[in-house]
Each structure stands twice: as C-alpha cells, then as structure tokens.
Coordinates of C-alpha atoms and ligand atoms in Angstrom, one line a residue:
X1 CA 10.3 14.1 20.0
X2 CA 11.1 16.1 17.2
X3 CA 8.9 19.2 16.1
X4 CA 10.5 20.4 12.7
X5 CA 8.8 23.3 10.5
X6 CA 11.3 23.5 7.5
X7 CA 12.4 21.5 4.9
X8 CA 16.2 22.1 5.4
X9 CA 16.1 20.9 8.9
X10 CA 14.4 18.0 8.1
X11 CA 16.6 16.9 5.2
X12 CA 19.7 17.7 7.8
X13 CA 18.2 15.6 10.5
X14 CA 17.0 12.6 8.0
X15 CA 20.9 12.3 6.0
X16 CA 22.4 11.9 9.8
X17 CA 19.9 8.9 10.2
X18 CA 19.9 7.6 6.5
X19 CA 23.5 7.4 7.0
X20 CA 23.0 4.5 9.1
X21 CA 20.6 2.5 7.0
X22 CA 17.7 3.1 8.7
X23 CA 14.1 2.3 7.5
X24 CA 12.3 6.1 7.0
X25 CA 8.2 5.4 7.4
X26 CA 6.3 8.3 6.8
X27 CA 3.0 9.0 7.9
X28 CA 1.4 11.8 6.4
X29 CA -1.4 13.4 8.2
X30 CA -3.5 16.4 8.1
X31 CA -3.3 16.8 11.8
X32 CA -6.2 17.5 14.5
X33 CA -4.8 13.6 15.5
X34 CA -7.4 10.7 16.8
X35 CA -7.0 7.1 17.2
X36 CA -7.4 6.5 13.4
X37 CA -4.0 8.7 13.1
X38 CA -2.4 7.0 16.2
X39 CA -3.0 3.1 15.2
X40 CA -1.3 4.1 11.8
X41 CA 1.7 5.3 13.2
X42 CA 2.4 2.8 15.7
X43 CA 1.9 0.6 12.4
X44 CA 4.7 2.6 11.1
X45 CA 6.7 2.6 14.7
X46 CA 6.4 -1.5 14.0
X47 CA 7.9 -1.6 10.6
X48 CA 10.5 1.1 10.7
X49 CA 13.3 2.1 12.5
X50 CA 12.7 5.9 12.4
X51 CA 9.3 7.2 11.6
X52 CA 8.3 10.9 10.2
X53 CA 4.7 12.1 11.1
X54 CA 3.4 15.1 8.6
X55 CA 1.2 17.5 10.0
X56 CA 0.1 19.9 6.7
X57 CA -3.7 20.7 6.1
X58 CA -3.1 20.2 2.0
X59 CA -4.5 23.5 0.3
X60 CA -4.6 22.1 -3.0
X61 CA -7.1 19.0 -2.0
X62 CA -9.7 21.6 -1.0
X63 CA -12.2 22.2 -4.2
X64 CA -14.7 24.5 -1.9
X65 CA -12.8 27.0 0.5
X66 CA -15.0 27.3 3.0
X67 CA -14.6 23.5 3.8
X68 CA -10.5 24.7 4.1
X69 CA -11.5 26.8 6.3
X70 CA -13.0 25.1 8.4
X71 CA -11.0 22.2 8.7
X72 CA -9.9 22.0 12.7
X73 CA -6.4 23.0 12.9
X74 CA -4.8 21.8 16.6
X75 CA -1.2 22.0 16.4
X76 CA -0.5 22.2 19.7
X77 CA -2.5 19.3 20.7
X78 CA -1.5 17.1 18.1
X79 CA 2.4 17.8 20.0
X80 CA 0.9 16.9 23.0
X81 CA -1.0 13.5 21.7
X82 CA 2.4 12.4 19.7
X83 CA 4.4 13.5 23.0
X84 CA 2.0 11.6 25.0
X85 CA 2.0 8.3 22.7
X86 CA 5.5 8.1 20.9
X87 CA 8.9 8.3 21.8
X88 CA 11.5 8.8 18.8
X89 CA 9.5 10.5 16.2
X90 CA 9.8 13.3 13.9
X91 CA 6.8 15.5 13.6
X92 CA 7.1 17.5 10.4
X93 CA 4.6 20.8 10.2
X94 CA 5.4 23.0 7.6
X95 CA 3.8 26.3 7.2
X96 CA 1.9 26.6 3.5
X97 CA 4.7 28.6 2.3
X98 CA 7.4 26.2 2.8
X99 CA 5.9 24.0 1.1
X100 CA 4.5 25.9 -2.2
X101 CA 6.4 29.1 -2.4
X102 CA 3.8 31.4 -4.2
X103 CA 2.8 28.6 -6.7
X104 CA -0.1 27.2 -4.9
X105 CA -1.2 25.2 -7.5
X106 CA -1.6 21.4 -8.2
X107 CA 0.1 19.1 -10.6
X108 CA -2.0 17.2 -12.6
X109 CA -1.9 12.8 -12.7
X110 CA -3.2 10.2 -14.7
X111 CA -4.6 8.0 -12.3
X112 CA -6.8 7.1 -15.1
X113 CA -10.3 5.9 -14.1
X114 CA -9.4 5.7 -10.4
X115 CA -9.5 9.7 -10.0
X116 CA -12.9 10.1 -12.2
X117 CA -15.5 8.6 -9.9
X118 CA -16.5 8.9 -6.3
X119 CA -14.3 11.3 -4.2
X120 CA -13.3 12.4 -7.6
X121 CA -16.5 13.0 -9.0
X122 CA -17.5 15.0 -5.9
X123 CA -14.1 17.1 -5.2
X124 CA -13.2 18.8 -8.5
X125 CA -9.0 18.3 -8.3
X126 CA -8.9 16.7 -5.1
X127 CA -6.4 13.5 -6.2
X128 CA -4.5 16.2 -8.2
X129 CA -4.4 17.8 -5.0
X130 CA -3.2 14.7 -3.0
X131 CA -0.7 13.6 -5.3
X132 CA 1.3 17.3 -5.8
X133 CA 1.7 17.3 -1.3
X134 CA 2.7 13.0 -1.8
X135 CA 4.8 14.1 -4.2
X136 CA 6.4 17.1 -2.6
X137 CA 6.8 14.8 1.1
X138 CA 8.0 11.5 -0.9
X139 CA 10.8 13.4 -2.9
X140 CA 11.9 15.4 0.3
X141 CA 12.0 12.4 2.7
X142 CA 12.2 9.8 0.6
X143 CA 11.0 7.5 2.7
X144 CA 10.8 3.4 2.1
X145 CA 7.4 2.5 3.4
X146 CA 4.3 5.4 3.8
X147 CA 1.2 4.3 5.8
X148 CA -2.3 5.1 4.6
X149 CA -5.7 4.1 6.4
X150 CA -8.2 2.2 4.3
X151 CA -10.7 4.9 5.4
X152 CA -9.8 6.7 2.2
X153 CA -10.0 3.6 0.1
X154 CA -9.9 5.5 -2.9
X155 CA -7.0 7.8 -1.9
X156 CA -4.9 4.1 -1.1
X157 CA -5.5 3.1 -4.4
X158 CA -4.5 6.4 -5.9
X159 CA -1.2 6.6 -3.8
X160 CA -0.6 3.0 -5.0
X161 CA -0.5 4.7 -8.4
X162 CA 1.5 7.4 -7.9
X163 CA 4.3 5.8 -6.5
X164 CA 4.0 3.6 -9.6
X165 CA 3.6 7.2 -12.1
X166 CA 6.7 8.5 -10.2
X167 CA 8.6 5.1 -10.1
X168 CA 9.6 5.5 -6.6
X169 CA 10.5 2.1 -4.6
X170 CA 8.2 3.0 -1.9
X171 CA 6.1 1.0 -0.3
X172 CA 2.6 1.7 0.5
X173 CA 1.1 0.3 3.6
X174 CA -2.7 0.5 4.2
X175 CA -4.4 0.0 7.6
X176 CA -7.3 -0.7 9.0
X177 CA -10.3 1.7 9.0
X178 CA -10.7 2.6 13.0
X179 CA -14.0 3.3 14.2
X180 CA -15.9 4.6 17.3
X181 CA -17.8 2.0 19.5
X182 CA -20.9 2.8 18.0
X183 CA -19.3 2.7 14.4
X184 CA -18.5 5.5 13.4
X185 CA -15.2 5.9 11.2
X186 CA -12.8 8.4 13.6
X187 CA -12.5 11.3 12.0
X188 CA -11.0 14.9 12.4
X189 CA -14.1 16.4 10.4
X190 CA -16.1 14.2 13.3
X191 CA -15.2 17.2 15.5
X192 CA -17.2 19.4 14.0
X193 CA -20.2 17.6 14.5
X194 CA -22.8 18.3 17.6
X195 CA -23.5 15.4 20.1
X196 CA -27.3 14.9 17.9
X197 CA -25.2 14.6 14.4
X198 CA -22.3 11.9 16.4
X199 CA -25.2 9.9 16.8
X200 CA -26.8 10.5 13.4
X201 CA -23.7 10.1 11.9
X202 CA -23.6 6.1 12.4
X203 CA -26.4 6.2 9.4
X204 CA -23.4 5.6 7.1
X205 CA -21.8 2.8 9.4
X206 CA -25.0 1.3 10.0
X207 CA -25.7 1.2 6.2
X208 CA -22.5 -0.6 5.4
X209 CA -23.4 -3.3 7.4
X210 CA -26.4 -3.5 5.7
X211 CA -24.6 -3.9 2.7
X212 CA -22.1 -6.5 3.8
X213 CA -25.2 -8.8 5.3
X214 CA -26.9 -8.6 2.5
X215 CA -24.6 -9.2 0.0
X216 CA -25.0 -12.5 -2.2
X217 CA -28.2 -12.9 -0.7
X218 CA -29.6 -9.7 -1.9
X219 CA -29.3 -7.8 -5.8
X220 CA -27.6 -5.0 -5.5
X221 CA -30.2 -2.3 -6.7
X222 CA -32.2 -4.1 -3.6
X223 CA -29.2 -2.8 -1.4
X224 CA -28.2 0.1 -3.5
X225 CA -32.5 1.6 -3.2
X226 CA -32.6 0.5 0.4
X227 CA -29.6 2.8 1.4
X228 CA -31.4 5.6 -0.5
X229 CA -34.8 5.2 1.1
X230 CA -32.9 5.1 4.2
X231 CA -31.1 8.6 4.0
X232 CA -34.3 10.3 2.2
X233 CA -36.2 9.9 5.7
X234 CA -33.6 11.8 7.5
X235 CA -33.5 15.4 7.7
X236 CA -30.6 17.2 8.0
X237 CA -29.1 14.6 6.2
X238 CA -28.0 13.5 2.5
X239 CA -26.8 10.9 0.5
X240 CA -24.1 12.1 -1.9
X241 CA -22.9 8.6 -3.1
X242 CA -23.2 4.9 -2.2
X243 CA -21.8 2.4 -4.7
X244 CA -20.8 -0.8 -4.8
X245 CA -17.5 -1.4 -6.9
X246 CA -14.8 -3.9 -7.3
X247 CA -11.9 -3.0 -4.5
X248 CA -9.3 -3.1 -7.1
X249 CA -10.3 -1.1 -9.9
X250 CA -13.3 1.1 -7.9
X251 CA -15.5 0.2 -10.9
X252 CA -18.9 0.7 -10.0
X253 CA -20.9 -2.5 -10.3
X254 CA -24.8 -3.9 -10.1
X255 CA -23.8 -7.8 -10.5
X256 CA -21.7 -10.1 -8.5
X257 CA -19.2 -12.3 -10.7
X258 CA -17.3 -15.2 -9.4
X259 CA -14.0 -14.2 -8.0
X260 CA -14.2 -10.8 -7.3
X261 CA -13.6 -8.7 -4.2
X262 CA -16.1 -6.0 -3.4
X263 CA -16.1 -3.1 -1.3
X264 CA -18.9 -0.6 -0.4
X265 CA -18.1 2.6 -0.3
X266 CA -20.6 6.2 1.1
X267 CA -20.3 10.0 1.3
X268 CA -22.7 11.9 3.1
X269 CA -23.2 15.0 4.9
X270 CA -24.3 15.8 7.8
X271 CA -25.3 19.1 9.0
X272 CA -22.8 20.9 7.4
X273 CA -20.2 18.3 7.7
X274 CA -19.2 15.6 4.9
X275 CA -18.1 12.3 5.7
X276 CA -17.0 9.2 4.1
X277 CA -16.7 5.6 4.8
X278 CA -16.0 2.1 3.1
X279 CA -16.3 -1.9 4.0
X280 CA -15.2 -5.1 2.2
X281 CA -18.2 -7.2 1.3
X282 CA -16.7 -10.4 0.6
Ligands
AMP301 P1 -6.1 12.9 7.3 O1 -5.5 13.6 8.4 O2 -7.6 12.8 7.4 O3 -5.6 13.3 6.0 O4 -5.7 11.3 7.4 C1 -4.3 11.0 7.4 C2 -4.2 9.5 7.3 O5 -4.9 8.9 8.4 C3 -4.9 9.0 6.0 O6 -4.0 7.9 5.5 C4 -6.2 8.5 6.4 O7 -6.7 7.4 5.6 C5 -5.8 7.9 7.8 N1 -7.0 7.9 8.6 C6 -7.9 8.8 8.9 N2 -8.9 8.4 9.7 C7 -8.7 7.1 9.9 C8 -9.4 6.0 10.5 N3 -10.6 6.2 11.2 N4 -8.9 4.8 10.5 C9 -7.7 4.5 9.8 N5 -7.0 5.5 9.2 C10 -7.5 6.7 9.2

C-alpha cells in the first residue's frame, strides 16, 4: 500500500512501473470509501496490472459551499478500508493546493447538450468542475483504462466525452450502480443521513422500480405524475428531478420509439441531504 500526497512522487513511482509496460487503472474517488467505491476498484484490480485510487473532494464541482463543507472527509479510514481490502495499490490524496496552486478555478467544456440538463441544470459548473480534476489526474497519470460507477450516469457519459475533447486513448470503464439491501444506491452523502431519512431515502429506489415495471405498459406522463404525487406526500422530502431520457444522448423523452434504450434517472433531497439515482428501463 501506497499512500502518496504529491504529484512528483507519484509521477516518480508511476515511470518506474510504466517502464515495464504495465496497465495504469485509475480510480478516481472523492473518498469517505463504501462498497460502491470498493466493487469499482477491484473492477480495476481485474483489468490492470497496477491500479491508482484518487482520494480528492473536487472544489470546483461544488456550486453551493455549504454542501463542500459538508461533504464527509475520512482520510484515515479510507487508508484503513483500502489497507483492509487491497494489496498493491496506490492511494493518491493530494491536498487542494497541489492540485490548483492559487487558481482554483474550473476549465470550461463543450459537452454540448449532455452538461445542460439534469445534474447540470441543478449544479451551476458542476461538469466544468468534473472535467478540470479528470483532466488534471488523466494528464498526470496517464492512465489506460479509468473506472466510473453508473450511479452518476450522467457524469459516465460526460467522461466518455472528455476523453474524446482531449483525444486521450483512455478507456472508460463503467460499473454497476451498488445498492443497500433495501435499495438504496451506497453513497458517501448517505452518511449524513439519520436512521428515519436511510429509510425514507429508498423513496427514490422504490420509485425507479416503479418506473421500470411500468414501462411499455404505462405512458410516461402516467409514470412521470405518479412519481410526483408520490414525493408531494412526504414531508421532509422533495423531488428536484425525475425524467425519463434516452441512455445515450440523456434527452429527456415522453414517448417510447422502437429501438431505443431508456434509462430513468432522480434527484431528491432529503433532510438536508441530496441524492441521486438512475435505472435502465429496457
Ligand atoms: P464519488 O466518491 O462519489 O465521487 O464517487 C467516485 C466513483 O465511485 C464515481 O465513479 C461514482 O460513480 C462511483 N460510485 C459512487 N457510488 C457508487 C455506487 N453506489 N455504485 C457504483 N459506483 C459508485
């Protein structure tokens, strides 16, 4: 287990192993590590010979810096949980300095229609955000394959882009959305949720399913009103989006047509907590 906090060591410690041809996987992360984390690195573990874990909490992806704040920040666990699980890996956790200097600022991308709606729509500069740290890790490590979870659907599609915007031969790996027995998508914001909003919580997981049984057999406004009359009885409790759009371009859309793959996709908060979640329909 490596634990490395600058960029130099790093780079030192990657040219050694480059040297020898080995596959680089990178897994970047914004640490306070659960199972969702864990099943996409031993993913990486799987499809690489040498596989670099970032722990940074991404200033630039927060619009509102309260939620910044707030996110959990568990260094020292997150050692212990990689130390417990892995053998063989780099864990790379940069302070905010080494990373940005003084210029804490954001490049901007044209991802085009993919950054405009949903997560985009909601978090002013958040896939500007995303794509200045990808940038920053995938120049420095230059890795060959990086591993995202589906659980930000939309943030896949944008790093799919990216990589095509910087022209970098790297492959992007996404991985299966891991969830709680009851349903709900693991989460590091899940933390800061009390036992009563858990349990609430599985109002988003609960309405996906919905979604998925119903589709073909239901409109969509039929599916689209019945999640909304769902979260209006909660208190506590709000809907910021539910749509159902086409998995490849994230198009929102109200009509089936042949052919197509769909995907479902919520944001909600909860308490004080915002969460988000996705399912394919077909
Ligand atoms: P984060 O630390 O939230 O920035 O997430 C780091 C990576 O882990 C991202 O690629 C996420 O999509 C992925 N991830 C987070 N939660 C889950 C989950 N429940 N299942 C699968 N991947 C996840």
């Amino acid at each position: 287990m490596n634990l490395i906090h600058y960029k130099s060591e790093l780079l030192s410690f990657l040219e050694e192993r480059k040297k020898s041809r080995k596959i680089v996987g990178l897994v970047p992360t914004m640490g306070t590590l659960h199972q969702g984390h864990l099943s996409l690195i031993e993913k990486a573990k799987e499809n690489c010979d040498l596989v670099v874990v970032s722990i940074f909490v991404n200033p630039t992806q927060f619009d509102n810096p309260s939620d910044l704040e707030n996110y959990p920040k568990n260094l020292k666990e997150d050692v212990e949980i990689l130390n417990h699980h892995f053998k063989n890996i780099i864990i790379f956790a940069p302070h905010t300095r080494e990373i940005y200097g003084d210029h804490l600022k954001s490049e901007h991308f044209d991802f085009e229609e993919l950054a405009s709606k949903m997560e985009g729509k909601s978090r002013q500069g958040h896939f500007d955000g995303v794509g200045t740290i990808l940038k920053k890790l995938f120049n420095l490590i230059q890795p060959d394959k990086a591993f995202f979870g589906k659980k930000d659907y939309q943030q896949l599609m944008i790093v799919k882009k990216l990589v095509n915007i910087l022209e970098q031969p790297i492959e992007i790996v996404g991985c299966p959305i891991s969830r709680e027995r009851n349903g709900l998508a693991r989460s590091s914001r899940n933390k800061r949720l009390s036992k009563s909003e858990r349990e609430k919580a599985t109002l988003l997981y609960k309405n996906l399913k919905m979604a998925q049984e119903n589709f073909k057999k239901k409109p969509f406004d039929y599916i689209i009103n019945k999640v909304k009359a769902d979260f209006e009885k909660e208190i506590n409790m709000s809907l910021d989006y539910f749509e159902i759009a086409d998995s490849q371009t994230l198009t929102s859309k109200r009509v089936f047509e042949q052919g197509k793959k769909y995907r479902a996709f919520i944001a909600a908060r909860v308490g004080k907590v915002r969460l988000i979640d996705n399912m394919a329909l077909n």
